[in-house]
mmCIF file of C-alpha atoms in Angstrom:
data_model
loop_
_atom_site.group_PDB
_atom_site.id
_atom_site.type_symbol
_atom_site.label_atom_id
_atom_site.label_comp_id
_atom_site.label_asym_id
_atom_site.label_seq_id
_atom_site.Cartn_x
_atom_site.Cartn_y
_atom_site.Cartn_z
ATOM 1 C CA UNK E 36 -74.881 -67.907 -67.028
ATOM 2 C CA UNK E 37 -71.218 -67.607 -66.338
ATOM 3 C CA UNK E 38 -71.277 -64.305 -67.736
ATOM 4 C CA UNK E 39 -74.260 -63.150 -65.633
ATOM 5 C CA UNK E 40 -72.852 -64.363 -62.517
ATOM 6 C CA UNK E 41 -69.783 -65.256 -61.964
ATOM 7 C CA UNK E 42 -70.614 -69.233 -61.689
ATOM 8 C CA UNK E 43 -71.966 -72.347 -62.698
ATOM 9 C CA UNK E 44 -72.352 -73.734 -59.306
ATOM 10 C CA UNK E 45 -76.009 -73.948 -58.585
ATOM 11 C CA UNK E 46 -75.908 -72.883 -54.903
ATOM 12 C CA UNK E 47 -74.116 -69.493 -56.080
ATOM 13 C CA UNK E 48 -76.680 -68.633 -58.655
ATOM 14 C CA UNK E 49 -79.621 -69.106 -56.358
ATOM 15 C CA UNK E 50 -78.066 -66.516 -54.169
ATOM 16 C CA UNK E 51 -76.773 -64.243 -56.598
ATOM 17 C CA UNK E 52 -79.963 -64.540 -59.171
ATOM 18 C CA UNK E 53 -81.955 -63.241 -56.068
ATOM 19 C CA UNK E 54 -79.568 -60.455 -55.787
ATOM 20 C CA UNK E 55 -80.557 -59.976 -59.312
ATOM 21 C CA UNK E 56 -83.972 -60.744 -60.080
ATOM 22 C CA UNK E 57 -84.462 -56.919 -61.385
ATOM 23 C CA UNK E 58 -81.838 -57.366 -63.982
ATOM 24 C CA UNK E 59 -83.906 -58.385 -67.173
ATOM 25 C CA UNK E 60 -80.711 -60.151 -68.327
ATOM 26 C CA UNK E 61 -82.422 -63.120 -65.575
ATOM 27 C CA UNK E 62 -85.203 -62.831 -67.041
ATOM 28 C CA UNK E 63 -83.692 -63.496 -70.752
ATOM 29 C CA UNK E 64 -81.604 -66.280 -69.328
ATOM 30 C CA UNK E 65 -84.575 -68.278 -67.600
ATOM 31 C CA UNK E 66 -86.088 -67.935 -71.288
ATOM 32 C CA UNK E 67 -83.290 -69.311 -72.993
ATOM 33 C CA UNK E 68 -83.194 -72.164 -70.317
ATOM 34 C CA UNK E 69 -86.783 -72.687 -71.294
ATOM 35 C CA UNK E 70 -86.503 -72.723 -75.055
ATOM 36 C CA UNK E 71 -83.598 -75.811 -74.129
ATOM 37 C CA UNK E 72 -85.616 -77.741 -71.522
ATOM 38 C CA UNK E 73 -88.472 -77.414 -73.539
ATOM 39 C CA UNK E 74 -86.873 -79.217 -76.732
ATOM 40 C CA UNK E 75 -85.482 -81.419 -74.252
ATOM 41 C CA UNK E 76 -88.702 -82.292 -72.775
ATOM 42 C CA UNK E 77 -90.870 -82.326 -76.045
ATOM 43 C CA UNK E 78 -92.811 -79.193 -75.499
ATOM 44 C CA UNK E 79 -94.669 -77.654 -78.202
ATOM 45 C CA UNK E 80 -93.373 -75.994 -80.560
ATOM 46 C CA UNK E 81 -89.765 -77.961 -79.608
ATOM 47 C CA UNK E 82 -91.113 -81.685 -80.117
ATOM 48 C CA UNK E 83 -90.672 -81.899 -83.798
ATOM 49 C CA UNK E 84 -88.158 -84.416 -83.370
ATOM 50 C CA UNK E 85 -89.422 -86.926 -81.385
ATOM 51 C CA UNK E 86 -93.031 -88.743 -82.437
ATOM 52 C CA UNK E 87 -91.337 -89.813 -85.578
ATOM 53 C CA UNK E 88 -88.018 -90.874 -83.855
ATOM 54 C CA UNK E 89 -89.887 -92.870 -81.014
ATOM 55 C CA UNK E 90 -91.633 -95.900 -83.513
ATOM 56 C CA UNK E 91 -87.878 -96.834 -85.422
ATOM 57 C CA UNK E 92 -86.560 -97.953 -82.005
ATOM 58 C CA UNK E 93 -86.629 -101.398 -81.109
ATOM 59 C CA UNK E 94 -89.669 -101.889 -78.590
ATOM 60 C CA UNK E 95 -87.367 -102.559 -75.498
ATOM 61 C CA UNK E 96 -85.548 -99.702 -75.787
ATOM 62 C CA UNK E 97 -88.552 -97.252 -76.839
ATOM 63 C CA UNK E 98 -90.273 -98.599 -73.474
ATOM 64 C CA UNK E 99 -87.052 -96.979 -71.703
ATOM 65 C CA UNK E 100 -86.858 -94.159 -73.696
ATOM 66 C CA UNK E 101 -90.403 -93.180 -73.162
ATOM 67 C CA UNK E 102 -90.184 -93.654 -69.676
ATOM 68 C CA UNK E 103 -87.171 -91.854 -68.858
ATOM 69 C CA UNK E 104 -85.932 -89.452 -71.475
ATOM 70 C CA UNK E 105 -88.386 -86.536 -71.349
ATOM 71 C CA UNK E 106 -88.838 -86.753 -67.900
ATOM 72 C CA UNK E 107 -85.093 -86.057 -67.687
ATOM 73 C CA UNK E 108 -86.277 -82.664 -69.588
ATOM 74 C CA UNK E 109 -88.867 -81.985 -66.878
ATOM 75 C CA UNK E 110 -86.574 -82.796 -64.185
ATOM 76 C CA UNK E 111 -84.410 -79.981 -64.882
ATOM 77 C CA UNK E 112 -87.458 -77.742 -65.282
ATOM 78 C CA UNK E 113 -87.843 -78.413 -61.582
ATOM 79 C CA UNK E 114 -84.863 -78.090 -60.516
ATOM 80 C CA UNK E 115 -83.799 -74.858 -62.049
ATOM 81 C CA UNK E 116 -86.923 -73.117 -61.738
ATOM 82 C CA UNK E 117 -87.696 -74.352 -58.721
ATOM 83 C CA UNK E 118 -84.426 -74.202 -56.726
ATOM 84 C CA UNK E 119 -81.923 -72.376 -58.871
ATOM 85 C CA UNK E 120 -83.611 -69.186 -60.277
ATOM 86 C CA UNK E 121 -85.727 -66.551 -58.424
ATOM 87 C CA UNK E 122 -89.597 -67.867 -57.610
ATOM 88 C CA UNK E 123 -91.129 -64.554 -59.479
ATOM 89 C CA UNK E 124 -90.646 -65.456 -62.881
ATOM 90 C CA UNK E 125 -94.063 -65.234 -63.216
ATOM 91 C CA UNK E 126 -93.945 -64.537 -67.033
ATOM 92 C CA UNK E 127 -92.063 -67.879 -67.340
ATOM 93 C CA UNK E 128 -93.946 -69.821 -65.721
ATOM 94 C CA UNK E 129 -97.422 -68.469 -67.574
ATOM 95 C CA UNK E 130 -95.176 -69.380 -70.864
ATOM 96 C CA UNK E 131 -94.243 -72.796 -70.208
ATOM 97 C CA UNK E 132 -98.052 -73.501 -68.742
ATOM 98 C CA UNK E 133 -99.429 -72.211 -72.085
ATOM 99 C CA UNK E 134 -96.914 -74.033 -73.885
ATOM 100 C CA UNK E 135 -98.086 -76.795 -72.068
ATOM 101 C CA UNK E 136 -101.523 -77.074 -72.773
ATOM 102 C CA UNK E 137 -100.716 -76.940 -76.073
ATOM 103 C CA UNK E 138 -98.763 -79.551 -76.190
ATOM 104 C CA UNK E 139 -101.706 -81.761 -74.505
ATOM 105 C CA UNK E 140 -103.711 -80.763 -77.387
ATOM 106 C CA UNK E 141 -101.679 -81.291 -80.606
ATOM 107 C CA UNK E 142 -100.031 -84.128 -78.785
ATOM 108 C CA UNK E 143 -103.155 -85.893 -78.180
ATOM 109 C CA UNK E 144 -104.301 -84.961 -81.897
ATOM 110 C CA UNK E 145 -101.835 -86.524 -83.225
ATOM 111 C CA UNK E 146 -102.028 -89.485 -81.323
ATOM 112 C CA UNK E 147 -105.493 -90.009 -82.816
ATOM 113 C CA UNK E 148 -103.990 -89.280 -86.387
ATOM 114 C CA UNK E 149 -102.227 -92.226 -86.312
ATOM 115 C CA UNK E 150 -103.159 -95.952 -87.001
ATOM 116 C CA UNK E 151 -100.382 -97.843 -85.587
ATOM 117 C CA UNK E 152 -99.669 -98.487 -81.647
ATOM 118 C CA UNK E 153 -96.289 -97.012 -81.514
ATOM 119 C CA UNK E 154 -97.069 -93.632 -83.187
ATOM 120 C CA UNK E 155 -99.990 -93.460 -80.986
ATOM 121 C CA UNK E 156 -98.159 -94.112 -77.699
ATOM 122 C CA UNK E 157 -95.307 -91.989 -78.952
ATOM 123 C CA UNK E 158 -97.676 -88.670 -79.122
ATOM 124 C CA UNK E 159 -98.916 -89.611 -75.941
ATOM 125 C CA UNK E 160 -95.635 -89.025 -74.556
ATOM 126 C CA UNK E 161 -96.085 -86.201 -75.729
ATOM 127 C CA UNK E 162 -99.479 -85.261 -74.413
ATOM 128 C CA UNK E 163 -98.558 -86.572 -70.589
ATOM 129 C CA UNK E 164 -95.611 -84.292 -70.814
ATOM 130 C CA UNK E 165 -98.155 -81.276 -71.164
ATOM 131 C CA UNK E 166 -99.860 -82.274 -68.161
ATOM 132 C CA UNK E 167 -96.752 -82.259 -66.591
ATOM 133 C CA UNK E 168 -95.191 -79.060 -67.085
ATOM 134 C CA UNK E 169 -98.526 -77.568 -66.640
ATOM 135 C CA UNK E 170 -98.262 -78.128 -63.280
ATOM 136 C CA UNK E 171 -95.061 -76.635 -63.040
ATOM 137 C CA UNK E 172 -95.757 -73.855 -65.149
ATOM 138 C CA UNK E 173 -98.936 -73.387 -62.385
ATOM 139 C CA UNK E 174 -95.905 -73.269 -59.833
ATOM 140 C CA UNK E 175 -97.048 -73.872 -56.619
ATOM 141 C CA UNK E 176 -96.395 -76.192 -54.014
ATOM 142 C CA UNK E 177 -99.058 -78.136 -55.033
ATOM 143 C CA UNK E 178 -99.285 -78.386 -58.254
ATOM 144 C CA UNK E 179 -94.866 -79.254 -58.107
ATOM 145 C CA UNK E 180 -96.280 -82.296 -55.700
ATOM 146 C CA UNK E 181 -98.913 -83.299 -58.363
ATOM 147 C CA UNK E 182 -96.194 -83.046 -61.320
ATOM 148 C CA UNK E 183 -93.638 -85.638 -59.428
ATOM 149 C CA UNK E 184 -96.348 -87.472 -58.458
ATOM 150 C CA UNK E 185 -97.172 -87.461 -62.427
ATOM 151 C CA UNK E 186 -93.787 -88.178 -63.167
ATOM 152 C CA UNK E 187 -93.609 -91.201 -61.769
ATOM 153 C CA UNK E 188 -96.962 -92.525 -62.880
ATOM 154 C CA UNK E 189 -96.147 -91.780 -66.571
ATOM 155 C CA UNK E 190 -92.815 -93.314 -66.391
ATOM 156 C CA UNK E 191 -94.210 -96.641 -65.548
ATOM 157 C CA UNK E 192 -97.272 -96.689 -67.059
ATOM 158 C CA UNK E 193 -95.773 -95.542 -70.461
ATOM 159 C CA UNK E 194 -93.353 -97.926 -70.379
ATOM 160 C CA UNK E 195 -95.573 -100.777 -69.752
ATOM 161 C CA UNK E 196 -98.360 -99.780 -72.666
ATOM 162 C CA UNK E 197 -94.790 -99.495 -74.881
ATOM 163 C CA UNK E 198 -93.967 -103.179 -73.910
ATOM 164 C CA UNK E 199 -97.761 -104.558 -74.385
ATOM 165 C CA UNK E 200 -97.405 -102.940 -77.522
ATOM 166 C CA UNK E 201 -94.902 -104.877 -78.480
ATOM 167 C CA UNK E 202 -95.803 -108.408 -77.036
ATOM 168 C CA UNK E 203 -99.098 -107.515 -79.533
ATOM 169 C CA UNK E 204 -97.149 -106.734 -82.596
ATOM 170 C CA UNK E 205 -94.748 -109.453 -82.044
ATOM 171 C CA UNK E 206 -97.808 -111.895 -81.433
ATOM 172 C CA UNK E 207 -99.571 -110.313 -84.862
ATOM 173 C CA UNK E 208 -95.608 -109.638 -86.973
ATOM 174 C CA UNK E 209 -96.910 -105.926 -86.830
ATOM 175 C CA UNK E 210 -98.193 -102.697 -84.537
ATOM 176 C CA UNK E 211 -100.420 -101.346 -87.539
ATOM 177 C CA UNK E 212 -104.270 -101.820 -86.079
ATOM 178 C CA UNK E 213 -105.301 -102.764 -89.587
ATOM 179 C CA UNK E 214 -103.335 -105.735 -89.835
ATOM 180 C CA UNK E 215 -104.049 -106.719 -86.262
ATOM 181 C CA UNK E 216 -106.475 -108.669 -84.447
ATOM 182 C CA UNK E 217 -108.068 -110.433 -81.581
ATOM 183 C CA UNK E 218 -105.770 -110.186 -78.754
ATOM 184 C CA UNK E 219 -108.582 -110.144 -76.763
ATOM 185 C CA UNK E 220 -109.228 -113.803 -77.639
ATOM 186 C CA UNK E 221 -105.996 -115.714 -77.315
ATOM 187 C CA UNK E 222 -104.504 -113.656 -74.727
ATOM 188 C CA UNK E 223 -107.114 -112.475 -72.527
ATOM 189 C CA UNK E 224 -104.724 -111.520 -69.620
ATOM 190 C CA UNK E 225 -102.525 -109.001 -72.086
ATOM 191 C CA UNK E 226 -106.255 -107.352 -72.344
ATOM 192 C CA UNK E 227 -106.853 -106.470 -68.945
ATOM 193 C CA UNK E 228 -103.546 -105.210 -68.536
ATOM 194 C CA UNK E 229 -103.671 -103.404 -71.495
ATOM 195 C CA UNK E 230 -107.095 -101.422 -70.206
ATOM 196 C CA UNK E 231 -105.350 -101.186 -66.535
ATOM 197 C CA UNK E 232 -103.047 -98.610 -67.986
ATOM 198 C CA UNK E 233 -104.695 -97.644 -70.623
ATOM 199 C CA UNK E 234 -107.456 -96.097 -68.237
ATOM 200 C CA UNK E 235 -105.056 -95.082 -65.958
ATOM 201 C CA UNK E 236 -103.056 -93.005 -68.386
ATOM 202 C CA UNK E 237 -106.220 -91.283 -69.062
ATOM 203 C CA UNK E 238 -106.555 -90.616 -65.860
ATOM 204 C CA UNK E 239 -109.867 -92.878 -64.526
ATOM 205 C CA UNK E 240 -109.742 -92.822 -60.985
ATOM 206 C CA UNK E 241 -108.509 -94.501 -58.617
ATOM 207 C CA UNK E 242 -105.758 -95.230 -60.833
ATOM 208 C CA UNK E 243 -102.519 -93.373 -60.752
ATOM 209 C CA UNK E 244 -102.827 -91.520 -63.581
ATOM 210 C CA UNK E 245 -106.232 -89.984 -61.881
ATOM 211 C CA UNK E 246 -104.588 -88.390 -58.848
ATOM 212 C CA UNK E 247 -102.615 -86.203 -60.372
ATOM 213 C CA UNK E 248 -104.634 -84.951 -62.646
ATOM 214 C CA UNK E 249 -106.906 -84.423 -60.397
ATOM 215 C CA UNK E 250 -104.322 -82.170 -58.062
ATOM 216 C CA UNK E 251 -103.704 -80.365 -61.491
ATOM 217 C CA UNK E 252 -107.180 -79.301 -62.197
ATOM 218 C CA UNK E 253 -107.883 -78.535 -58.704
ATOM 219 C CA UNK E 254 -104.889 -76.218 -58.450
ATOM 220 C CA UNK E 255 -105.711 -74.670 -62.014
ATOM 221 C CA UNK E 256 -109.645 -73.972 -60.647
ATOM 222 C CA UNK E 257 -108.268 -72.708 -57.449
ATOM 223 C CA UNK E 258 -105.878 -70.151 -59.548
ATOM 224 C CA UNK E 259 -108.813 -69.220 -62.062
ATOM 225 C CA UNK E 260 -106.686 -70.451 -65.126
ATOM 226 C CA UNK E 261 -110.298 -72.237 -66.553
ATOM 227 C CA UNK E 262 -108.993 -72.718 -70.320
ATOM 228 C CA UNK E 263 -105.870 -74.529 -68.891
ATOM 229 C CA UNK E 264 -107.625 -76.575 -67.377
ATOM 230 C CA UNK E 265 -110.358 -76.853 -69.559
ATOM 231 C CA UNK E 266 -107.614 -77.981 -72.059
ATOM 232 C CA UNK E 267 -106.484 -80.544 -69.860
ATOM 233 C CA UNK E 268 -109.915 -82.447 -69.545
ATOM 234 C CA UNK E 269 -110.465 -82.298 -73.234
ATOM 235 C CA UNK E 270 -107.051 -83.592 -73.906
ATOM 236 C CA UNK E 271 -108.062 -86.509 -71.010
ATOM 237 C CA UNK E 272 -110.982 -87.379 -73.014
ATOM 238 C CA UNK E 273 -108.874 -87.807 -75.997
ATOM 239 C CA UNK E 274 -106.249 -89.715 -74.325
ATOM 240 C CA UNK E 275 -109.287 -92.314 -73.952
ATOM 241 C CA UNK E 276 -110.729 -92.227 -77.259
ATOM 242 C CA UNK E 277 -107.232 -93.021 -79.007
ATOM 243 C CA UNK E 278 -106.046 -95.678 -76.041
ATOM 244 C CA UNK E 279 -109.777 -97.889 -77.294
ATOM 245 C CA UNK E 280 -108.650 -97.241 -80.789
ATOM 246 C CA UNK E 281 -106.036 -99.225 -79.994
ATOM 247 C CA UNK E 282 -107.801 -101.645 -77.488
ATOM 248 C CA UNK E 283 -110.719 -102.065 -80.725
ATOM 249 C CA UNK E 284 -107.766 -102.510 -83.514
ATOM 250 C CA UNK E 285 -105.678 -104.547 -81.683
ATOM 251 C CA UNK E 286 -107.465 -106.449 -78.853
ATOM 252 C CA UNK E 287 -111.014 -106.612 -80.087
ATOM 253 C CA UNK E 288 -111.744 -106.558 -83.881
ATOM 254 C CA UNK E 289 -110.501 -107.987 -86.590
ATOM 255 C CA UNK E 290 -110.082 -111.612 -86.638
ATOM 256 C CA UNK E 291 -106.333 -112.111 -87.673
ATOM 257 C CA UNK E 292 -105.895 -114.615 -84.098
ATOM 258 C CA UNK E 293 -105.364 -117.369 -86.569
ATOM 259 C CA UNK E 294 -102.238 -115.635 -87.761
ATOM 260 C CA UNK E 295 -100.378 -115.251 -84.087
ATOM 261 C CA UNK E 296 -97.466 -116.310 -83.200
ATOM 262 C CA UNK E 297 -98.210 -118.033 -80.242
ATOM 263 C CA UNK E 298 -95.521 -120.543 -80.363
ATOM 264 C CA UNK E 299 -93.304 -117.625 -79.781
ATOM 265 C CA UNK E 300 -91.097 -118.717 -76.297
ATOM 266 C CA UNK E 301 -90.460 -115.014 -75.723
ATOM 267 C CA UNK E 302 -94.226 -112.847 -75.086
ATOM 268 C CA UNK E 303 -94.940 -115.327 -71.549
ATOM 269 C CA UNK E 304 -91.844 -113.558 -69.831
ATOM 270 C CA UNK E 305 -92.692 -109.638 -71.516
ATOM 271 C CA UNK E 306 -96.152 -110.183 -69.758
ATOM 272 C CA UNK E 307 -94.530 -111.204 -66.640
ATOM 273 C CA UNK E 308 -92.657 -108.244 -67.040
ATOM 274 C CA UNK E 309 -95.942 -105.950 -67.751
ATOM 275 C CA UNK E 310 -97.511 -107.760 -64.852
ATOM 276 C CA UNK E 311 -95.143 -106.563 -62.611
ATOM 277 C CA UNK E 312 -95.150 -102.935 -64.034
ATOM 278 C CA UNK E 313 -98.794 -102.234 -64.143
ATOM 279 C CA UNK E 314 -99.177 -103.993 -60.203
ATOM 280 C CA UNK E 315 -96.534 -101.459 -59.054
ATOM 281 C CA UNK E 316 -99.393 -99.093 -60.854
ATOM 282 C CA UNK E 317 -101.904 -100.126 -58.636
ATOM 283 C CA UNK E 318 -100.180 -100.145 -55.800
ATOM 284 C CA UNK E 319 -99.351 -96.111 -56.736
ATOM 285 C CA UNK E 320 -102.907 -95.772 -57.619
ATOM 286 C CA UNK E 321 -104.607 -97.459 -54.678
ATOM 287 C CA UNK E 322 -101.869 -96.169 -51.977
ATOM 288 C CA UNK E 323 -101.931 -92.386 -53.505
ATOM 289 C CA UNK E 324 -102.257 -90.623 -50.377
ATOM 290 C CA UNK E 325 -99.064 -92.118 -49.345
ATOM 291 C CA UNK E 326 -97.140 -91.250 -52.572
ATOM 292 C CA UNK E 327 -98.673 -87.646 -52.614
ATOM 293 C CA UNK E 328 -97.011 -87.231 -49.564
ATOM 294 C CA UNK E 329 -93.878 -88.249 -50.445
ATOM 295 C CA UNK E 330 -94.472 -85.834 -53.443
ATOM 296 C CA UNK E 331 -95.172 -83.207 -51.132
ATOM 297 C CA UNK E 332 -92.326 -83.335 -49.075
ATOM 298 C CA UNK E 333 -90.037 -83.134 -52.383
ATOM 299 C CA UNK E 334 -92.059 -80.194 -53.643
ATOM 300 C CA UNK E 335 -91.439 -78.345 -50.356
ATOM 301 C CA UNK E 336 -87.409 -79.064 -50.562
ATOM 302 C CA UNK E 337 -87.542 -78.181 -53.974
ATOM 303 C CA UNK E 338 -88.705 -74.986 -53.238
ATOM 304 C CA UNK E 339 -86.256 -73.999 -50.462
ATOM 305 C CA UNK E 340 -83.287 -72.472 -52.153
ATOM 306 C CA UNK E 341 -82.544 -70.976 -48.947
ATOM 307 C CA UNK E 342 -81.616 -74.245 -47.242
ATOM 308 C CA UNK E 343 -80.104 -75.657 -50.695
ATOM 309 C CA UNK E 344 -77.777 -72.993 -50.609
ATOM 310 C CA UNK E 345 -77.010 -72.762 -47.117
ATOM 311 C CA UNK E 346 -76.241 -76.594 -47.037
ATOM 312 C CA UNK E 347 -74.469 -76.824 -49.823
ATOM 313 C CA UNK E 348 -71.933 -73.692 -49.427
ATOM 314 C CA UNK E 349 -71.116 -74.647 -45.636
ATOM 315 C CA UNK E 350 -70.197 -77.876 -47.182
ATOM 316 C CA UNK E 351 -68.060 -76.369 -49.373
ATOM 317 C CA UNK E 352 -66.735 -74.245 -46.606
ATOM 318 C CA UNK E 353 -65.778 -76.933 -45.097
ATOM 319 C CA UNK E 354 -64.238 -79.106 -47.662
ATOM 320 C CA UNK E 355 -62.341 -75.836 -48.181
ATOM 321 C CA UNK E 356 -61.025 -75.847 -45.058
#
């Protein structure tokens, strides 16, 4: 990048890059920004490393991980395709959509491969990040609404599901769905907000997860791209078949209540915890069109690298001065 321009500084390169944009040498350097993101991010082929790194952490710390970490990925997806490098990139940005959509698929494949609630939620990550970056890869001021919209629904619905995990396996000593049992029963209350998220991360409206997959779609019909988005509602489906695995294993099954560890001082103040989480959820959910706007207006800044640039080198003009 240096090389190519001259400088690192971000308001520079959106200049010069535009000066540019016929060189293929941008071209090859978006690419290469891609390829990093993308492992960054968990995109498919680049996610090798993390549904088996995801289940060894200790629950607390996977619920923050699975929040925050990818979307740290995605976030500089935005910001350097949206602000930093030149908007016609269009090769790029049909890449990382069909990159994408596979990662919804195998993502949510391997979420249904697996029998235990961490390795499920884990490739769910992974599966919610493809419906993500789809709508960037879609790139338009819509779809870059519906993806921070998205954003912030995953990061708090994930976590939550990643915590009510782990109130269940501490109740039953373990996360595998064979060995579980009748959550349902003892703790009714973990149950509904268990299904709260669960739905919503499938995207069952009105819930959070519904609106922006709902921009997504719309945005992919308007654009013609049918087997994106025909990708996306198949993964959706999915994404509800493997989250009532784990509501049948875990909640609803097998009778192991009599093994719980109920006396356990700790799981009242996790679901106070979730409580909170999946009410801030709702509130996202039920208050969308408020939220979408908010969305909106960050889509439209992010997508003015003329007044970036402009406000950031006078600035420096005048710091220089």
């Amino acid at each position: 990048t240096y090389s190519l321009f001259g400088t690192l500084n971000f308001a520079d390169i959106a200049v010069r890059s535009r000066e540019m944009s016929d060189d293929p040498r941008v071209m090859l350097l978006a690419l290469l920004f891609c390829a990093v993101f993308a492992t960054k991010s968990g995109l498919f082929p680049l996610y090798f490393w993390l549904p088996n790194s995801y289940p060894t952490l200790p629950i607390p710390v996977a619920a923050l991980f699975s929040g925050m970490l990818t979307k740290v990925g995605i976030y500089v997806f935005l910001r350097i395709f949206g602000t930093v490098l030149p908007h016609d990139l269009e090769m790029v940005h049909y890449l990382i959509a069909w990159m994408a959509a596979a990662t919804m698929i195998f993502g949510v494949f391997g979420a249904i491969s697996r029998n235990f609630i961490r390795g499920i939620l884990s490739f769910h990550i992974l599966s919610q990040v493809g419906f993500i970056l789809l709508a960037v890869g879609l790139f338009t001021p819509l779809s870059l609404a519906a993806a921070i919209f998205y954003i912030v629904h995953h990061i708090i619905v994930k976590s939550s599901l990643f915590l009510i995990g782990g109130v269940g396996a501490l109740l039953n000593k373990t996360d595998d769905l064979d060995k579980m049992g009748y959550l349902w029963k003892y703790v009714p209350f973990l149950g509904v907000l268990f299904l709260i998220q669960a739905l919503s991360l499938a995207g069952i409206p009105p819930l959070s997860g519904f609106w922006g997959k709902y921009l997504i779609i719309v945005e992919g019909m308007r654009l013609r791209e049918y087997a994106l988005v025909g990708a996306s509602v198949v993964a959706s489906i999915l994404t509800l078949f493997s989250m009532l695995k784990i509501w049948y294993g875990a909640f609803w099954a097998h009778d192991g209540a009599s093994g719980l560890l109920l006396t356990d001082k700790r799981w009242p103040g996790l679901i106070a915890v979730i409580a909170g989480m999946t009410a801030l959820s709702l509130v996202i959910g039920f208050g969308a069109q408020v939220f979408l706007e908010i969305a909106d207006e960050a889509a439209q800044s992010l997508l003015d690298w003329q007044g970036y640039a402009d406000l950031v080198l006078s600035i420096q003009g005048k710091d220089a001065l």
